[in-house]
Amino acid sequence: MPLLENIRGPHDLAALTGEELPALAEEIREFLITAVARTGGHLGPNLGVVELSIALHRVFDSPVDRILWDTGHQSYVHKLLTGRQDFSKLRHKGGLSGYPSRAESEHDVIENSHASTVLGWADGLAKANEVHGRTDRHVVAVIGDGALTGGMAWEALNNIAAARDRPLIIVVNDNERSYAPTIGGLADHLATLRTTDEYERVLAWGKDVLRRTPVVGEPLYGSLHGAKKGLKEAVAPQGMFEDLGLKYVGPIDGHDTEAVESALRRARRFHGPVLVHCLTEKGRGYRPALEDEADRFHTVAAMDPLTCAPLIPSGGRSWTSVFGEEMVRIGAERPDVVALTAAMLDPVGLTGFAEAYPERVWDVGIAEQHAAVSAAGLATGGLHPVVAVYATFLNRAFDQVLMDVALHRCGVTFVLDRAGVTGTDGPSHNGMWDMSVLQVVPGLRIAAPRDADQLRAQLREAVAVDDAPTVVRFPKEAVGAAVPALDRVGGMDVLRRDAPDGGDVLLVVAGVMAATGLRAAELLAERGVHCTVVDPRWVKPVDKALPRLAARHAVVAVVEDNVRTGGVGAAVAQALGDAGVDLPVRTFGIPEVFLPHAKRAEVLTEIGLTPAEIAGRIAAALARTDATPDIRRGPRHTAAEESRA
């Protein structure tokens, strides 16, 4: 009977013999390849941590001992070993999350899948154990070499090392990659550790030879072992970690379960912070992943596991590819335009730019804060940097956007991929806060393009601004058909006009929600409701022409794929109030909740961002006003508007 079927929890691993562990690891890899190929998900990272995950759960007693994952996309094996073997709906509605989830299991601690946070969590949990006198519990933090490039990780290390008698085990899962190969000084340091085995060879020689030397052999070996610090400095540079106050164990072959177990047991016995350095191979056991130089199958869509052909045809061109192609064209015209990203060169579409202009692009590692400040420096030095990150990750650099870029009036363009509802990656990856968070930044401008043509145009408008930060945002989905404009009022595009002088509803649609808003307007027209649909293009600041246009309608409705609190709708309502236009404003956006994982369309339906729901609620709002569809007595004006007339 297969071994994996009998694993219902970590305690079942204790009954396995050393000879059975490689067979279990092989079963897990076969399971992952088949299951993840069926649903899509993070494949390469999990194939690389099979033996490490087994060893962790054989040495430590989860959930009494806390095993923390950074980032959580490498937790699939952990899920299997903690009783969650139904992967049939992985990352789909009602199925397992692609990241740790407290709702799923008591073995999951951290749900946040943003990198470089795990050591801070571990530090806090270890301190809590100390305060409560829990001397029999351990905290284990698993962090990749890519996540170690984040500044938060080093802030935590500084604090962890300060308490040399507080037990805490840090496991560095070193596969030389995050999405792509890890870069930077730390990466070089770890590479040196990977390739240095002189220290172990010298000690092995000393133990074997010196101890056989009569009289002086044993004392000499003791002296040699006591001088290990100096010896390590001479033959292996792990002293950096030990200088911080961390006991260093490794490098260990992360695919030798017994070796990893031995290292972890030694770390478990040490009453202080220990760093266990494990060397793993992303995509291990699956040749197509190993041959994928881009990211070792970091994330895959549903596919045939034998041919790797997609099971679901592509929905068309992605927003990311449109951005990437336009960046290459802009780069040819503007030698001052440079690009930065945070460990995601290919996922955000900068590969082409990097190939065309390698001296003008920097991958700074998982360090969004540094990217923003470095961009401020580049702008001050006479360049125009484009910082491309996922929308959810810009949250991490808000202070730098505010105090380093905006305060200094630096011309920096932030391009936010995966804005709005992303869906299957779950709550921490939805880019639903940027248009609220960034509203408070003085001088900053936000573009929300509705189609590929507008993305190209607005990206160019953004890089033309040299005295303030600009933001261009777009979602994770295929680019739809072009949405033509009938007219332009101020800087806004008029997409539909049912009545020449106004109408019942002014419908303001932000970016990709244009198609949804236009369909809602069609449904309203069937009820006899006249709409004007406008795309503001730049949602911050609110266009000065909008209040005057709004005053010619009975109700204003705003549709955005951002949290409703403090977003575009709130900004429009404030602008109307400031202009003395007293109209009801209805905002249709994302509620102030963390959205569960599901397909994007399913999430939008669940939260009511569909044409039918929007049309119904607008009609209800109209019914509560004194302007009903059956009266056609012309547009409603405020006193201020009448005086101007």
XYZ file of C-alpha atoms in Angstrom:
645
model
C 0.000 0.000 0.000
C 1.400 3.455 -0.857
C 3.014 5.190 2.086
C 1.402 8.602 1.522
C -2.122 7.228 1.938
C -1.271 6.237 5.513
C -0.016 9.695 6.502
C -2.926 11.387 8.255
C -0.796 13.649 10.418
C 2.828 14.340 11.356
C 2.884 11.625 14.025
C 2.442 8.956 11.346
C 5.894 9.824 10.011
C 7.573 8.504 13.163
C 6.737 4.903 12.244
C 8.627 5.062 8.955
C 12.081 3.552 8.693
C 15.031 5.286 7.096
C 14.668 3.003 4.068
C 11.053 4.063 3.569
C 11.695 7.799 3.532
C 13.050 8.002 -0.063
C 10.013 6.025 -1.253
C 7.676 8.464 0.518
C 9.493 11.397 -1.055
C 9.077 9.854 -4.504
C 5.349 9.278 -3.897
C 4.904 12.889 -2.818
C 6.606 14.184 -5.951
C 4.445 11.987 -8.171
C 1.365 13.211 -6.326
C 2.350 16.876 -6.678
C 3.121 16.634 -10.396
C -0.228 14.979 -11.113
C -2.370 17.069 -8.752
C -0.904 20.509 -9.468
C -0.912 19.858 -13.209
C -4.655 19.255 -12.931
C -5.495 22.506 -11.110
C -2.525 24.771 -11.594
C -0.430 26.162 -8.752
C 3.085 26.444 -7.376
C 4.893 23.309 -8.514
C 8.647 23.948 -8.679
C 9.071 25.308 -5.128
C 7.242 22.342 -3.593
C 9.151 19.719 -5.532
C 12.264 21.206 -3.955
C 11.206 20.927 -0.290
C 9.909 17.351 -0.082
C 12.695 15.859 2.048
C 13.023 19.057 4.066
C 9.306 19.015 4.906
C 9.430 15.341 5.923
C 12.431 15.962 8.169
C 10.812 18.983 9.820
C 7.732 17.013 10.772
C 9.762 14.032 12.020
C 11.959 16.163 14.264
C 9.454 18.729 15.552
C 6.041 18.232 17.163
C 3.658 20.450 15.180
C 1.450 22.261 16.160
C 2.997 22.430 19.663
C 6.227 23.358 17.923
C 5.512 26.148 15.445
C 6.702 25.560 11.871
C 6.490 28.773 9.852
C 6.815 29.071 6.063
C 8.162 32.047 4.100
C 6.717 32.253 1.618
C 3.741 29.960 1.919
C 3.749 28.815 -1.701
C 6.239 26.111 -0.644
C 3.817 24.584 1.884
C 2.068 21.981 -0.302
C 4.144 19.112 1.140
C 3.440 20.438 4.625
C -0.274 20.275 3.793
C 0.031 16.657 2.641
C 1.872 15.641 5.815
C -0.697 17.354 8.043
C -3.682 15.437 6.687
C -4.742 17.508 3.674
C -4.450 15.227 0.657
C -7.501 16.311 -1.338
C -5.898 18.602 -3.925
C -8.791 18.250 -6.396
C -9.833 21.901 -5.918
C -6.474 23.413 -5.034
C -6.725 27.242 -5.274
C -10.332 26.913 -6.478
C -13.482 27.945 -4.659
C -14.161 25.592 -1.766
C -10.797 23.844 -2.088
C -7.409 24.113 -0.436
C -5.647 27.453 -0.442
C -2.359 27.724 -2.293
C -0.836 29.100 0.906
C -1.045 28.173 4.603
C -4.499 28.819 6.004
C -5.541 28.879 9.637
C -9.058 27.930 8.575
C -7.692 24.690 7.125
C -5.440 23.415 9.875
C -4.012 24.079 13.314
C -0.616 23.345 11.763
C -0.769 26.562 9.701
C 0.437 29.713 11.430
C 1.107 32.431 8.852
C -1.425 33.127 6.115
C 0.335 36.185 4.716
C 2.220 35.075 1.616
C 4.365 38.191 1.319
C 8.046 37.321 1.569
C 10.633 38.119 4.259
C 8.168 38.277 7.169
C 8.704 34.855 8.735
C 11.699 35.752 10.906
C 9.775 38.589 12.540
C 6.950 36.168 13.280
C 9.423 33.650 14.679
C 11.052 36.258 16.890
C 7.664 37.227 18.344
C 6.552 33.636 18.931
C 9.865 32.737 20.595
C 9.549 35.742 22.888
C 5.984 34.721 23.737
C 7.208 31.229 24.660
C 9.835 32.804 26.914
C 7.328 35.075 28.669
C 4.954 32.155 29.262
C 7.759 29.860 30.443
C 7.180 27.366 27.613
C 10.638 25.839 27.641
C 9.484 22.664 25.877
C 8.346 24.382 22.661
C 10.313 25.272 19.572
C 9.835 27.815 16.814
C 11.110 26.900 13.351
C 11.173 29.431 10.523
C 11.720 28.194 6.955
C 12.916 30.961 4.666
C 14.247 30.847 1.127
C 17.458 32.485 -0.024
C 15.311 34.777 -2.181
C 13.278 35.959 0.817
C 16.510 36.640 2.680
C 17.147 39.509 0.267
C 14.314 41.412 1.963
C 15.277 44.041 4.513
C 12.674 42.820 7.020
C 14.523 39.511 7.261
C 17.712 41.266 8.367
C 15.889 43.499 10.823
C 14.535 40.317 12.398
C 17.930 38.592 12.382
C 19.376 41.534 14.283
C 16.760 41.046 17.013
C 16.871 37.248 17.029
C 20.631 37.238 17.510
C 20.375 39.657 20.448
C 18.963 36.890 22.684
C 21.548 34.133 22.512
C 19.740 31.898 24.996
C 16.312 32.036 23.329
C 15.766 28.884 21.207
C 14.768 29.557 17.625
C 15.687 27.563 14.519
C 16.040 29.263 11.142
C 16.064 26.903 8.158
C 17.415 28.534 5.019
C 15.957 26.727 2.003
C 18.699 27.630 -0.436
C 17.767 26.791 -4.026
C 19.494 29.836 -5.543
C 16.108 31.185 -6.643
C 12.985 33.102 -5.745
C 11.029 33.325 -9.002
C 14.293 33.518 -10.892
C 17.925 33.117 -9.750
C 18.591 35.052 -6.537
C 20.863 38.051 -7.036
C 22.902 40.366 -4.835
C 25.616 40.240 -2.198
C 23.799 37.738 0.008
C 23.327 35.447 -2.970
C 27.075 35.578 -3.610
C 27.751 34.762 0.040
C 25.437 31.752 0.001
C 26.957 30.597 -3.269
C 30.351 30.559 -1.590
C 28.953 28.507 1.267
C 27.431 26.046 -1.185
C 30.726 25.423 -2.907
C 32.987 25.320 0.147
C 33.530 21.945 1.747
C 37.111 22.476 2.922
C 36.105 23.028 6.550
C 34.367 19.679 6.923
C 37.216 17.930 5.120
C 39.812 19.503 7.420
C 37.917 18.550 10.572
C 37.344 15.039 9.259
C 41.071 14.722 8.576
C 41.881 16.068 12.036
C 39.547 13.678 13.772
C 40.858 10.689 11.847
C 44.570 11.461 11.816
C 45.297 13.501 14.918
C 43.381 11.230 17.261
C 45.579 8.374 16.078
C 48.719 10.325 16.927
C 50.149 9.122 20.265
C 50.341 11.476 23.254
C 49.770 14.793 21.497
C 47.050 13.786 19.048
C 44.040 14.235 21.311
C 45.144 17.622 22.734
C 45.976 18.869 19.245
C 42.563 17.856 17.927
C 40.931 19.604 20.871
C 42.866 22.759 20.096
C 41.969 22.524 16.439
C 38.279 22.072 17.267
C 38.422 24.926 19.772
C 39.904 27.164 17.117
C 37.129 26.366 14.684
C 36.097 29.987 14.432
C 39.408 30.991 12.943
C 39.503 27.899 10.785
C 36.035 28.576 9.436
C 37.024 32.126 8.564
C 39.953 30.733 6.604
C 38.111 28.110 4.596
C 34.388 29.013 4.648
C 32.688 32.406 5.065
C 29.804 31.352 7.292
C 31.293 33.639 9.910
C 28.849 36.332 8.835
C 26.017 34.441 10.509
C 28.055 33.502 13.566
C 29.208 37.099 13.981
C 25.526 37.975 14.318
C 25.266 35.497 17.163
C 23.682 32.660 15.215
C 24.972 29.123 15.488
C 25.518 27.936 11.906
C 24.907 24.355 10.765
C 25.568 23.398 7.178
C 25.493 23.448 4.290
C 23.303 20.320 4.349
C 22.065 18.311 1.379
C 18.390 19.229 1.567
C 17.412 16.099 -0.353
C 19.014 13.711 2.148
C 16.265 13.302 4.734
C 18.517 11.656 7.306
C 21.151 14.382 6.963
C 18.520 17.098 7.354
C 17.026 15.301 10.360
C 20.438 15.050 11.987
C 21.064 18.758 11.491
C 17.635 19.693 12.819
C 18.033 17.484 15.891
C 21.343 19.176 16.672
C 19.680 22.553 16.261
C 16.782 21.428 18.460
C 19.161 20.605 21.318
C 20.900 23.965 21.158
C 19.360 26.517 23.528
C 19.743 29.551 21.340
C 19.257 30.787 17.785
C 20.527 28.350 15.151
C 20.655 28.706 11.374
C 20.457 25.444 9.417
C 21.546 25.928 5.816
C 19.877 23.404 3.458
C 20.727 23.159 -0.226
C 17.727 22.186 -2.352
C 16.847 22.067 -6.023
C 13.749 23.848 -7.250
C 11.725 21.528 -9.490
C 13.540 18.412 -8.246
C 12.344 15.125 -9.761
C 10.521 16.653 -12.739
C 12.665 17.136 -15.808
C 10.441 19.768 -17.522
C 10.704 21.938 -14.405
C 14.476 21.539 -14.193
C 14.824 22.467 -17.849
C 12.722 25.626 -17.431
C 15.429 28.237 -16.954
C 12.963 31.090 -16.478
C 11.523 29.998 -13.114
C 11.673 26.173 -12.817
C 7.873 25.943 -13.076
C 7.428 28.309 -10.146
C 3.738 28.537 -11.032
C 1.952 26.487 -13.658
C -1.502 26.644 -15.164
C -3.532 23.479 -15.564
C -1.535 21.311 -17.989
C -0.804 17.831 -19.259
C 1.958 16.567 -16.913
C 3.579 14.574 -19.743
C 3.624 17.167 -22.513
C 3.192 20.309 -20.348
C 0.640 21.526 -22.889
C -2.035 23.756 -21.307
C -5.398 22.127 -20.642
C -7.252 25.426 -20.972
C -6.590 27.567 -24.062
C -5.136 30.993 -23.440
C -7.738 33.706 -23.036
C -5.730 36.082 -25.214
C -3.015 38.643 -24.690
C -2.174 39.602 -21.146
C -1.974 43.121 -19.799
C 1.572 42.283 -18.696
C 2.703 41.530 -22.245
C 1.207 44.783 -23.566
C 3.092 46.723 -20.910
C 6.340 44.857 -21.616
C 6.204 45.511 -25.351
C 5.458 49.203 -24.875
C 8.338 49.533 -22.419
C 10.728 48.255 -25.078
C 9.421 50.854 -27.548
C 9.661 53.652 -24.982
C 13.172 52.527 -24.105
C 14.242 52.938 -27.732
C 12.900 56.493 -27.788
C 13.885 57.559 -24.268
C 17.424 56.619 -23.163
C 16.654 58.161 -19.766
C 13.911 55.598 -19.015
C 15.165 52.810 -16.763
C 13.384 49.964 -14.979
C 13.406 48.313 -11.560
C 11.589 45.314 -10.136
C 11.648 43.263 -6.932
C 12.628 39.685 -7.821
C 9.991 39.445 -10.560
C 11.607 40.528 -13.814
C 9.655 38.092 -15.992
C 6.305 38.030 -14.097
C 5.917 41.809 -14.460
C 6.898 41.818 -18.142
C 10.373 43.385 -18.040
C 12.281 40.522 -19.683
C 12.174 42.146 -23.106
C 13.352 45.489 -21.729
C 16.200 43.739 -19.905
C 17.282 41.954 -23.083
C 17.181 45.152 -25.120
C 18.746 47.463 -22.511
C 20.547 45.310 -19.917
C 22.441 48.271 -18.486
C 19.161 50.080 -17.736
C 17.317 47.527 -15.612
C 17.826 46.383 -12.020
C 16.274 43.502 -10.117
C 16.761 44.536 -6.486
C 15.546 41.289 -4.914
C 12.539 41.057 -2.621
C 13.026 44.636 -1.488
C 10.192 46.904 -2.576
C 11.177 49.609 -0.093
C 14.675 49.765 -1.523
C 13.283 49.794 -5.071
C 11.227 52.910 -4.319
C 14.070 54.796 -2.617
C 16.573 53.773 -5.272
C 14.113 55.024 -7.885
C 14.001 58.383 -6.101
C 17.770 58.518 -6.380
C 17.682 57.593 -10.053
C 15.119 60.330 -10.722
C 17.180 62.882 -8.828
C 20.131 61.804 -10.951
C 18.323 62.723 -14.163
C 16.658 59.452 -15.165
C 13.017 58.382 -15.254
C 12.654 55.057 -13.420
C 9.725 52.709 -13.957
C 9.200 50.467 -10.915
C 7.153 47.397 -11.895
C 5.697 45.290 -9.061
C 2.481 43.492 -8.195
C -0.105 45.890 -6.794
C -0.291 44.054 -3.471
C 3.453 44.452 -2.943
C 3.486 48.235 -3.301
C 1.773 48.313 0.110
C 5.142 47.353 1.570
C 6.780 50.503 0.229
C 4.121 53.082 1.076
C 6.363 55.158 3.355
C 9.013 55.366 0.657
C 6.474 56.387 -1.988
C 5.184 59.080 0.364
C 8.326 60.434 2.000
C 11.085 59.705 -0.508
C 9.419 59.909 -3.904
C 6.427 62.242 -3.480
C 7.905 64.613 -0.882
C 10.917 65.163 -3.140
C 8.712 65.554 -6.229
C 10.573 62.781 -8.038
C 9.420 61.682 -11.460
C 9.007 57.959 -10.800
C 6.412 55.750 -12.492
C 5.067 52.772 -10.543
C 3.451 50.107 -12.716
C 1.149 47.856 -10.708
C 0.442 44.460 -12.217
C -2.304 42.207 -10.752
C -4.360 45.180 -9.570
C -7.875 44.540 -8.296
C -9.157 41.001 -7.732
C -6.541 38.403 -8.667
C -8.549 35.395 -7.502
C -6.828 32.064 -7.023
C -3.819 33.325 -5.064
C -6.130 34.387 -2.266
C -6.449 37.302 0.141
C -2.848 38.462 0.375
C -2.409 38.720 -3.402
C -5.489 40.742 -4.320
C -4.346 44.194 -5.435
C -7.379 45.883 -3.948
C -5.891 48.621 -1.751
C -3.670 50.744 -4.007
C -6.258 53.299 -5.147
C -7.254 53.882 -1.514
C -3.807 53.903 0.065
C -2.323 56.169 -2.600
C -5.169 58.729 -2.469
C -3.459 60.444 0.457
C -0.111 60.971 -1.320
C 0.212 64.632 -2.367
C 0.892 65.172 -6.046
C 0.696 61.500 -7.015
C -1.373 60.639 -10.094
C -3.053 57.293 -10.796
C -3.926 55.984 -14.268
C -6.353 53.097 -14.693
C -6.380 52.100 -18.386
C -9.475 50.306 -19.681
C -7.878 48.521 -22.660
C -4.543 47.870 -24.357
C -4.591 51.110 -26.346
C -5.156 53.131 -23.206
C -2.398 51.244 -21.360
C 0.073 52.203 -24.071
C -1.108 55.811 -24.129
C -1.274 56.290 -20.375
C 2.100 54.642 -19.776
C 3.586 57.250 -22.102
C 1.688 60.022 -20.320
C 3.035 58.737 -17.011
C 6.711 58.677 -18.011
C 6.305 62.210 -19.375
C 5.720 63.478 -15.808
C 9.030 64.486 -14.253
C 7.949 66.356 -11.118
C 5.714 63.861 -9.298
C 5.137 60.122 -8.916
C 2.732 58.429 -11.311
C 1.005 55.067 -11.085
C -0.343 52.868 -13.874
C -2.401 49.854 -12.765
C -3.928 46.878 -14.577
C -5.419 43.499 -13.636
C -4.442 39.838 -13.921
C -6.535 38.723 -16.870
C -6.543 38.780 -20.651
C -6.897 42.176 -22.288
C -10.398 42.604 -23.682
C -11.483 44.307 -26.847
C -10.798 48.004 -27.280
C -13.465 50.252 -25.782
C -13.791 53.311 -28.027
C -14.575 56.783 -26.745
C -17.375 58.895 -28.219
C -16.019 62.161 -26.935
C -13.706 63.695 -24.365
C -14.777 66.047 -21.587
C -11.808 67.562 -19.809
C -9.425 64.630 -19.547
C -12.230 62.051 -19.358
C -13.405 59.769 -22.143
C -17.166 59.606 -22.711
C -17.997 55.993 -23.548
C -21.800 56.264 -23.725
C -24.311 59.118 -23.781
C -28.032 58.320 -23.815
C -29.188 61.941 -23.641
C -27.391 64.928 -25.181
C -27.731 67.234 -22.183
C -27.320 64.834 -19.275
C -29.524 62.045 -18.030
C -30.518 60.090 -14.980
C -27.160 58.558 -14.101
C -23.535 59.559 -14.509
C -21.679 56.249 -14.386
C -17.951 56.656 -13.680
C -16.000 53.499 -14.575
C -12.412 53.025 -13.415
C -10.123 51.179 -15.776
C -10.962 47.575 -16.582
C -14.449 47.998 -15.074
C -15.453 49.963 -18.199
C -16.942 46.906 -19.912
C -18.938 46.034 -16.783
C -20.225 49.594 -16.500
C -21.234 49.770 -20.148
C -23.195 46.537 -19.870
C -24.901 47.861 -16.714
C -25.848 50.992 -18.688
C -27.428 48.798 -21.374
C -29.516 47.019 -18.747
C -30.586 50.366 -17.301
C -31.534 51.627 -20.761
C -33.885 48.675 -21.070
C -35.651 50.054 -17.973
C -35.847 53.513 -19.483
C -32.941 54.942 -17.477
C -30.634 57.307 -19.374
C -26.922 57.012 -18.550
C -23.732 58.822 -19.369
C -20.726 56.542 -18.965
C -17.297 58.136 -18.531
C -13.825 56.724 -18.046
C -11.790 59.273 -16.073
C -8.565 57.635 -17.324
C -6.634 59.308 -14.496
C -8.574 58.495 -11.326
C -6.360 60.671 -9.131
C -6.708 63.587 -9.101
C -10.423 63.753 -9.905
C -10.878 65.572 -13.191
C -12.066 69.163 -12.702
C -14.719 68.667 -15.366
C -16.398 65.825 -13.504
C -18.463 67.897 -11.006
C -19.878 70.042 -13.812
C -20.804 66.944 -15.796
C -22.268 65.256 -12.708
C -24.517 68.239 -12.023
C -26.430 67.408 -15.196
C -27.575 64.061 -13.751
C -29.678 62.823 -10.859
C -27.332 60.176 -9.464
C -23.620 59.462 -9.725
C -22.386 55.869 -9.601
C -18.733 54.801 -9.499
C -17.523 51.308 -10.420
C -13.998 50.326 -9.371
C -12.009 47.148 -8.707
C -10.584 48.545 -5.489
C -11.794 48.499 -1.917
C -14.728 50.921 -1.577
C -13.305 52.581 1.537
C -11.262 55.604 0.506
C -11.123 54.648 -3.163
C -12.199 56.325 -6.378
C -15.834 56.593 -5.307
C -14.852 58.359 -2.099
C -12.629 60.760 -4.040
C -15.449 61.540 -6.496
C -17.903 62.173 -3.659
C -15.415 64.537 -2.007
C -14.807 66.375 -5.284
C -18.558 66.841 -5.788
C -18.960 68.121 -2.259
C -16.056 70.542 -2.656
C -17.654 71.859 -5.864
C -21.055 72.305 -4.197
C -22.724 69.587 -6.271
C -25.236 67.934 -3.961
C -25.918 64.534 -5.523
C -26.132 61.010 -4.152
C -23.015 58.978 -5.022
C -23.201 55.190 -5.135
C -19.890 53.322 -5.112
C -19.589 49.784 -6.438
C -16.302 48.219 -5.441
C -14.685 45.617 -3.234
C -15.989 45.360 0.345
C -13.600 45.901 3.227
C -12.918 42.200 3.772
C -10.170 39.726 2.909
C -11.505 37.834 -0.097
C -11.191 34.029 -0.190
C -9.440 32.327 -3.087
C -11.527 31.578 -6.172
C -11.506 32.461 -9.854
C -11.638 36.194 -10.533
C -15.088 35.977 -12.139
C -16.419 34.007 -9.157
C -15.106 36.595 -6.710
C -16.582 39.487 -8.701
C -19.947 37.740 -8.734
C -19.761 37.041 -5.015
C -19.137 40.702 -4.165
C -21.730 42.062 -6.585
C -19.456 43.577 -9.246
C -21.593 42.335 -12.132
C -23.636 44.354 -14.632
C -26.969 43.002 -13.409
C -26.230 43.699 -9.731
C -24.926 47.183 -10.471
C -27.888 48.063 -12.701
C -30.384 46.824 -10.120
C -28.848 48.812 -7.293
C -28.591 51.972 -9.399
C -32.244 51.661 -10.337
C -33.105 51.296 -6.656
C -31.068 54.401 -5.846
C -32.912 56.347 -8.532
C -36.249 55.253 -7.133
C -35.296 56.798 -3.800
C -34.633 60.196 -5.412
C -37.102 62.690 -6.867
C -35.715 62.018 -10.359
C -37.391 58.939 -11.787
C -36.960 57.519 -15.296
C -40.492 58.478 -16.380
C -39.827 62.193 -16.088
C -37.853 63.809 -18.869
C -37.751 67.363 -17.622
C -34.058 67.818 -18.322
C -30.959 67.739 -16.222
C -30.830 68.673 -12.565
C -28.601 71.615 -11.636
C -27.297 72.873 -8.329
C -27.737 76.514 -7.385
C -24.095 77.079 -8.210
C -24.562 75.522 -11.653
C -27.700 77.559 -12.314
C -25.877 80.770 -11.440
C -23.130 79.875 -13.899
C -25.782 79.208 -16.542
